[in-house]
mmCIF file of C-alpha atoms in Angstrom:
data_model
loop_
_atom_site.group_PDB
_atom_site.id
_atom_site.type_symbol
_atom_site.label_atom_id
_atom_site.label_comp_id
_atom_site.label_asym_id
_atom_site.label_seq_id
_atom_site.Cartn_x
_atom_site.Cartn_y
_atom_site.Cartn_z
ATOM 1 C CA UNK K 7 55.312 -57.823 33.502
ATOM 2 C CA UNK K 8 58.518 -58.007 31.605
ATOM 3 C CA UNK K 9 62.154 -57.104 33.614
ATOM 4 C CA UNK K 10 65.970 -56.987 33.138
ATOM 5 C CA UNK K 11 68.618 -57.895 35.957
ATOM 6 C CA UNK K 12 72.311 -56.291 35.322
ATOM 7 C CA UNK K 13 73.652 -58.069 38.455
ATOM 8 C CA UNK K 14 76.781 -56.407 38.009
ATOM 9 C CA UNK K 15 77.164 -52.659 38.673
ATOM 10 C CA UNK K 16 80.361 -52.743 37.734
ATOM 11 C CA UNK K 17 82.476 -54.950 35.367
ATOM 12 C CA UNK K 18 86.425 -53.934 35.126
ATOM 13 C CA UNK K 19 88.920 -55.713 32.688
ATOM 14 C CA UNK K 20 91.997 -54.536 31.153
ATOM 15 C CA UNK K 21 92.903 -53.998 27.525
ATOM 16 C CA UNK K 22 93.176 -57.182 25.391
ATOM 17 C CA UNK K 23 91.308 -59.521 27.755
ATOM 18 C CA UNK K 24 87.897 -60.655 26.794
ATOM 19 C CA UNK K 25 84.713 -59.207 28.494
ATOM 20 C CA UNK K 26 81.542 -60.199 29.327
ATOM 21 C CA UNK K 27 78.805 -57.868 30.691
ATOM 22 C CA UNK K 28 75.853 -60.031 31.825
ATOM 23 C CA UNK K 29 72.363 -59.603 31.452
ATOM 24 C CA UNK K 30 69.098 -61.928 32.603
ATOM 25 C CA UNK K 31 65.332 -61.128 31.176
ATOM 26 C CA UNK K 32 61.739 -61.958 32.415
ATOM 27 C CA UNK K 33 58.671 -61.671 29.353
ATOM 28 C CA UNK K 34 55.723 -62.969 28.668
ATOM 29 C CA UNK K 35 56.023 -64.447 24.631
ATOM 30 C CA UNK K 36 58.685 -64.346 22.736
ATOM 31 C CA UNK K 37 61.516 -61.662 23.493
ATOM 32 C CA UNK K 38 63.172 -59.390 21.676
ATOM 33 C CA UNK K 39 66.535 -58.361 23.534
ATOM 34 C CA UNK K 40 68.957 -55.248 22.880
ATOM 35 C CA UNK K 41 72.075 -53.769 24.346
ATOM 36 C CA UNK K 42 72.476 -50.257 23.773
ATOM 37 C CA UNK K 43 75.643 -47.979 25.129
ATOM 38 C CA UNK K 44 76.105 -44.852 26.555
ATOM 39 C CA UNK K 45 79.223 -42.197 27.169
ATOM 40 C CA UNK K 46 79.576 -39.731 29.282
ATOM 41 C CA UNK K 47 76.652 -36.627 28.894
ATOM 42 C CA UNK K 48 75.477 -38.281 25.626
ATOM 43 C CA UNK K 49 72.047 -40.661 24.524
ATOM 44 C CA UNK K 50 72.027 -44.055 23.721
ATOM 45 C CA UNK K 51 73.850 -45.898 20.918
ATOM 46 C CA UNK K 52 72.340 -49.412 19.790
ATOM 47 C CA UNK K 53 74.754 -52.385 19.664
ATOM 48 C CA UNK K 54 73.181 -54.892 18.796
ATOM 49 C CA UNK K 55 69.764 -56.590 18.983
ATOM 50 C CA UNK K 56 68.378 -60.586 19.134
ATOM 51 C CA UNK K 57 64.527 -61.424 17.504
ATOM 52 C CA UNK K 58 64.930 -64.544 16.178
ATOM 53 C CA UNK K 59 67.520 -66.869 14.295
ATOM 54 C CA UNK K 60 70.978 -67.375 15.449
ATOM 55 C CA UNK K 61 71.625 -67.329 19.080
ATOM 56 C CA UNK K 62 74.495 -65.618 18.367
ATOM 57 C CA UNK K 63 74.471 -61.829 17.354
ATOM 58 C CA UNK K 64 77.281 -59.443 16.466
ATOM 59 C CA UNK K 65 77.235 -56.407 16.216
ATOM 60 C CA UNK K 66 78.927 -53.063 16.576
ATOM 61 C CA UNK K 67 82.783 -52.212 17.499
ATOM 62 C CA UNK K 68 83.484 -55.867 17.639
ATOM 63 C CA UNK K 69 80.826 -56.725 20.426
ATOM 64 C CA UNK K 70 78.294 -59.859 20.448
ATOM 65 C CA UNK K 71 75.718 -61.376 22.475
ATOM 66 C CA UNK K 72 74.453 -65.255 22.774
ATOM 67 C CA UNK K 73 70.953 -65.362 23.669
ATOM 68 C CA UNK K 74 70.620 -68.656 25.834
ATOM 69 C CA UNK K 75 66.254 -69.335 26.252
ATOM 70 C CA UNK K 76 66.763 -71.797 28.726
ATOM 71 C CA UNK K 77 68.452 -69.639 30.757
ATOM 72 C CA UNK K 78 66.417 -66.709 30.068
ATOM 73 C CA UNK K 79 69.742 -64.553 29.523
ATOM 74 C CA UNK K 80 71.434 -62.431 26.938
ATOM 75 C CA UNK K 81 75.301 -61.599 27.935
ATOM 76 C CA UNK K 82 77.048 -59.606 26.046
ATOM 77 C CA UNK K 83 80.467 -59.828 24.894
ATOM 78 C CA UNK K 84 83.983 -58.749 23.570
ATOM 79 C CA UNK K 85 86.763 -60.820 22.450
ATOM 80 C CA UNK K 86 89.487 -57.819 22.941
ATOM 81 C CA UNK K 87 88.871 -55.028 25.164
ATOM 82 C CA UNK K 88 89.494 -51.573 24.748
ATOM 83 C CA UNK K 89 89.959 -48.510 26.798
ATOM 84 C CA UNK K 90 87.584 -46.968 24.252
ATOM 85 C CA UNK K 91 85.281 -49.312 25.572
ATOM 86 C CA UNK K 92 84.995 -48.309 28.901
ATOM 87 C CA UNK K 93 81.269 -46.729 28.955
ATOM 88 C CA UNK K 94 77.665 -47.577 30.595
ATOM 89 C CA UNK K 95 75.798 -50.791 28.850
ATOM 90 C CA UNK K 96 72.090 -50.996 28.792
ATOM 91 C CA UNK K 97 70.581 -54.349 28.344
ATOM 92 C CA UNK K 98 66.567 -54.074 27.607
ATOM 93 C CA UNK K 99 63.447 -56.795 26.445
ATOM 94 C CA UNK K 100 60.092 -56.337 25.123
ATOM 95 C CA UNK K 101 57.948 -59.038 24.159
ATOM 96 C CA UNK K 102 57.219 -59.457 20.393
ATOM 97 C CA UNK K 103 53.203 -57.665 20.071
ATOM 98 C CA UNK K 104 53.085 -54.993 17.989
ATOM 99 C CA UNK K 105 52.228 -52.893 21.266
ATOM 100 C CA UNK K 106 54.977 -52.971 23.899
ATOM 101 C CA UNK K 107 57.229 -50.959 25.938
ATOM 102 C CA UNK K 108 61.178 -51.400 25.969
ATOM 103 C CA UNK K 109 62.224 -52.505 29.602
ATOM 104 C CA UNK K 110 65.744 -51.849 30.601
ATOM 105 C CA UNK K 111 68.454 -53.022 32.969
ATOM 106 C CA UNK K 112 69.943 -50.727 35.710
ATOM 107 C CA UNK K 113 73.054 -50.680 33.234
ATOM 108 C CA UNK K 114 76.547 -51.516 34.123
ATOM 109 C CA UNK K 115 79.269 -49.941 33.971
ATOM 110 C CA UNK K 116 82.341 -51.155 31.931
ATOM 111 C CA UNK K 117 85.550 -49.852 32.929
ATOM 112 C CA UNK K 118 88.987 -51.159 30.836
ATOM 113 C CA UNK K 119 92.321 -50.487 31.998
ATOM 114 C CA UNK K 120 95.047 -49.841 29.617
ATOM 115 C CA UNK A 28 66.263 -36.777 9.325
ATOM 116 C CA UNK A 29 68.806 -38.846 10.064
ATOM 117 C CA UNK A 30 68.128 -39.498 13.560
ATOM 118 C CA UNK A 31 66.056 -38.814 16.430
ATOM 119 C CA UNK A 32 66.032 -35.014 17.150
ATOM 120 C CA UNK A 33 65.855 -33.425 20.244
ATOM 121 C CA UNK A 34 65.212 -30.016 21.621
ATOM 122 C CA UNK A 35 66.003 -27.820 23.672
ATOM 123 C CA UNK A 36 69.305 -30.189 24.810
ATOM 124 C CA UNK A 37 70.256 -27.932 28.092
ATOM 125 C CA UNK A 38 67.054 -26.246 29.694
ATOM 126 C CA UNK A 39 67.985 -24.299 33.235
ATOM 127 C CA UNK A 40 64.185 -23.793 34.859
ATOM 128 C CA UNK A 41 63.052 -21.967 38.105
ATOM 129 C CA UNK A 42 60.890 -24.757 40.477
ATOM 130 C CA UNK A 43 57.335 -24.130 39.585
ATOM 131 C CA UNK A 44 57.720 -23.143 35.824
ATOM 132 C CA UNK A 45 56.497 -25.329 33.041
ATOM 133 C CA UNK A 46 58.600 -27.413 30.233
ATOM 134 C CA UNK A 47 57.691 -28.399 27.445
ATOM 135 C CA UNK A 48 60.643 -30.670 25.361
ATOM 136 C CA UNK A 49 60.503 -31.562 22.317
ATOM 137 C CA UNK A 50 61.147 -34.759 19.660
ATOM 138 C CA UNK A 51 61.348 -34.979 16.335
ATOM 139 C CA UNK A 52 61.632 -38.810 15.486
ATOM 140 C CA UNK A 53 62.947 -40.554 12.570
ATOM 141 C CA UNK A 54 61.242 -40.091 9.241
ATOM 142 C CA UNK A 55 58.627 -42.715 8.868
ATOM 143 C CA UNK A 56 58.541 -44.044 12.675
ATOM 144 C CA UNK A 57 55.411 -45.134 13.514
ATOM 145 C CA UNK A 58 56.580 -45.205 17.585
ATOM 146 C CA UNK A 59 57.657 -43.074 20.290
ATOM 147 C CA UNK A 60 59.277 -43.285 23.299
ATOM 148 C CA UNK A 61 59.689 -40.971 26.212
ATOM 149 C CA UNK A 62 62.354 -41.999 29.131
ATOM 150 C CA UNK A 63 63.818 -40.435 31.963
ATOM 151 C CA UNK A 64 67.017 -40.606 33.643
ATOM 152 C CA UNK A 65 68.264 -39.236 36.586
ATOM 153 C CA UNK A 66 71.763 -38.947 37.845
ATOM 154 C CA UNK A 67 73.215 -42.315 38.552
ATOM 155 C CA UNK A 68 69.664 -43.790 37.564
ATOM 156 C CA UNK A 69 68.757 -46.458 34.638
ATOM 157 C CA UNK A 70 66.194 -45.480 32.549
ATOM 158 C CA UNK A 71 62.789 -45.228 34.240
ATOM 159 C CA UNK A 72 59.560 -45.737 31.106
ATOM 160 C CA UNK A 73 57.147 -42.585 30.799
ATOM 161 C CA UNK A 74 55.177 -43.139 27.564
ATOM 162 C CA UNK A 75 54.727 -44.770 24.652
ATOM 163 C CA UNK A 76 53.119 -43.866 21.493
ATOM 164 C CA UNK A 77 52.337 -46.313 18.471
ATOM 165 C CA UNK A 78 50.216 -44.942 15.267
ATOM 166 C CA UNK A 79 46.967 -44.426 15.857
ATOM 167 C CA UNK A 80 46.632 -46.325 19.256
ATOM 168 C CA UNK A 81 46.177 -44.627 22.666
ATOM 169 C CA UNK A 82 49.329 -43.620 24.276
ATOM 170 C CA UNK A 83 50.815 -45.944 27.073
ATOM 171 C CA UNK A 84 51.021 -43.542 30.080
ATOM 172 C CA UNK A 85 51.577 -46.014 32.816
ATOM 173 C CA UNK A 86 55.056 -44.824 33.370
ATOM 174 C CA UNK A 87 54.392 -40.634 34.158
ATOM 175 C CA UNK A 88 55.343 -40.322 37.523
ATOM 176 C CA UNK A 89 52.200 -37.499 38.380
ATOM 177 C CA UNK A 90 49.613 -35.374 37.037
ATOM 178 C CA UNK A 91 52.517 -32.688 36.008
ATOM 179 C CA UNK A 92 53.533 -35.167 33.311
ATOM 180 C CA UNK A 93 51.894 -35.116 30.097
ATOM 181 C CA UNK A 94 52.975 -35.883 26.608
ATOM 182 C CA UNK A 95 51.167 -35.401 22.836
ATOM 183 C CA UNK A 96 51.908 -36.441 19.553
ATOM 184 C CA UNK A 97 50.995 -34.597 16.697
ATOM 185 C CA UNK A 98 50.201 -36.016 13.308
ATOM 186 C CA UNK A 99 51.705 -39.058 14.068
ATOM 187 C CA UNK A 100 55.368 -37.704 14.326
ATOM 188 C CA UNK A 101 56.403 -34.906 16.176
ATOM 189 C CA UNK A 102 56.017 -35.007 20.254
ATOM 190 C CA UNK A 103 56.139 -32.765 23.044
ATOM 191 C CA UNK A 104 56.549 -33.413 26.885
ATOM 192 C CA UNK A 105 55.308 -31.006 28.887
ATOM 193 C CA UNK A 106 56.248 -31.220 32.689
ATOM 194 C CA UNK A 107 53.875 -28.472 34.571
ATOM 195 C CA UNK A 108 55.183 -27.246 38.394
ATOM 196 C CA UNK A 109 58.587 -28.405 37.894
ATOM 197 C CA UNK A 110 60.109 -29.703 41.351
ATOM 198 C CA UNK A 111 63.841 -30.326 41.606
ATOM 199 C CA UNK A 112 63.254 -33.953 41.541
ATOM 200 C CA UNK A 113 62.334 -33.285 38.057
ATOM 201 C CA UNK A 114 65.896 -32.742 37.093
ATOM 202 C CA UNK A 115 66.973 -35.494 35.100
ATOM 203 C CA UNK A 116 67.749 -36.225 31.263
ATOM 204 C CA UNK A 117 64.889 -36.896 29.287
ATOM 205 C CA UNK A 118 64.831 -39.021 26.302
ATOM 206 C CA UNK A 119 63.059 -40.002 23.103
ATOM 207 C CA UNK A 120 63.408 -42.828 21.076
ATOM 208 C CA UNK A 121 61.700 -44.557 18.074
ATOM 209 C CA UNK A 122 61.222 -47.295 15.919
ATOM 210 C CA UNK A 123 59.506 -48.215 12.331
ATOM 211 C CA UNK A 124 58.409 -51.668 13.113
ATOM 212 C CA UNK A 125 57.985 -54.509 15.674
ATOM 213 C CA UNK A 126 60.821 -56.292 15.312
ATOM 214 C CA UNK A 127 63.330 -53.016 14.348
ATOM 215 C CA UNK A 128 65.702 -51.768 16.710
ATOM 216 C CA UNK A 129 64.742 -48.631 18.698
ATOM 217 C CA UNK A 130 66.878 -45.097 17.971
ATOM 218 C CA UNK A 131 67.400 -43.040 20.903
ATOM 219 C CA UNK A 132 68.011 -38.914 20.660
ATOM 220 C CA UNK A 133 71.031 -37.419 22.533
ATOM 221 C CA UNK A 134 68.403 -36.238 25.374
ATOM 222 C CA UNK A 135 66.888 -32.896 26.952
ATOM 223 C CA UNK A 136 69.130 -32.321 30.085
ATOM 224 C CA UNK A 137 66.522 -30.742 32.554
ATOM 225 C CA UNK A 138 67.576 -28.778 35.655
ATOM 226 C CA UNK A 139 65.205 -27.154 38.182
ATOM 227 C CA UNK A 140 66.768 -24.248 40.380
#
């Protein structure tokens, strides 16, 4: 069975300073991770994503993610917070068969100060 | 289209009516999703769909639950006998491939009176 952990509920930083939202992952084969984000009364919005290649992924509104395989974690991160970034973050595996489900975290939420 | 469509967004229900919500996923998909989540709740799995396969159903939550997909694109989610612990936001996603990312609709917001 594959799972997430989002120890953090909550993750609060103000503007400017650099955030890190963390995220751990249990699969069977290879993974493929993804952090999606979600406002207020509104679906998901992909970020970014990690199948295979650089450890290191950017992607949207500045954001990245290193995928570390020893330690079985993909954190996500921000050099310069926003306000605009305050939101819910999703982090979420499946394994990489042609026939799997998408497993996600609890979430956490992300709150920036001005 | 350009994204994942869904439909209705707001549905207001009596307890014991049936639901039925619908997707519309991305031109070309080949799988669906169905999630659910509830107020203050990550995202709990209900189905999954992939071409011509047999649906993953080990995430429906009862016998009330059921879910179709028609010519290999368009799905509905039918919730018979609604309870209030049915009220939650319901959401589809889909992908084209294995390795591509996974495009989620803006959700059916559910609510049994």
């Amino acid at each position: 069975a594959q799972s997430v952990a989002q120890p953090e509920d909550q993750v609060n930083v103000a503007e400017g300073n650099p955030l890190t939202v963390k995220c751990t992952y249990s699969v069977s084969g290879n993974p493929y991770l993804f952090w999606y984000v979600q406002y207020p009364n509104r679906g998901l919005q992909f970020l970014l994503k990690y199948i295979t290649g650089d450890n290191l992924v950017k992607g949207s509104y500045g954001f990245e993610a290193e995928f570390n395989k020893s330690q079985t974690s993909f954190h996500l991160k921000k050099p310069s917070a926003l306000v605009s970034d305050s939101a819910l973050y999703f982090c979420a595996v499946r394994d990489d068969s042609g026939y799997s489900t998408l497993t996600f975290g609890k979430g956490t939420m992300l709150l920036v100060s001005p | 289209g350009a994204g994942v469509s869904q439909s209705p967004s707001n549905k207001v229900t009596e307890k014991g009516k049936d639901v039925e919500l619908r997707c519309d996923p991305i031109s070309g998909h080949t799988a669906l999703y169905w999630y659910r989540q509830s107020l203050g709740q990550g995202l709990e799995f209900l189905i999954y769909f992939q071409g011509n396969s047999a649906p993953d159903k080990s995430g429906l939550p009862s016998d009330r639950f059921s879910a179709e997909r028609t010519g290999g694109s368009v799905s509905t989610l039918t919730i018979q006998r609604t309870q209030q612990e049915d009220s939650a936001v319901y959401l589809c996603a889909s992908r084209r491939g294995a390795g591509n990312t996974i495009y989620f609709g803006e959700g059916s917001w559910l609510t049994v009176v």
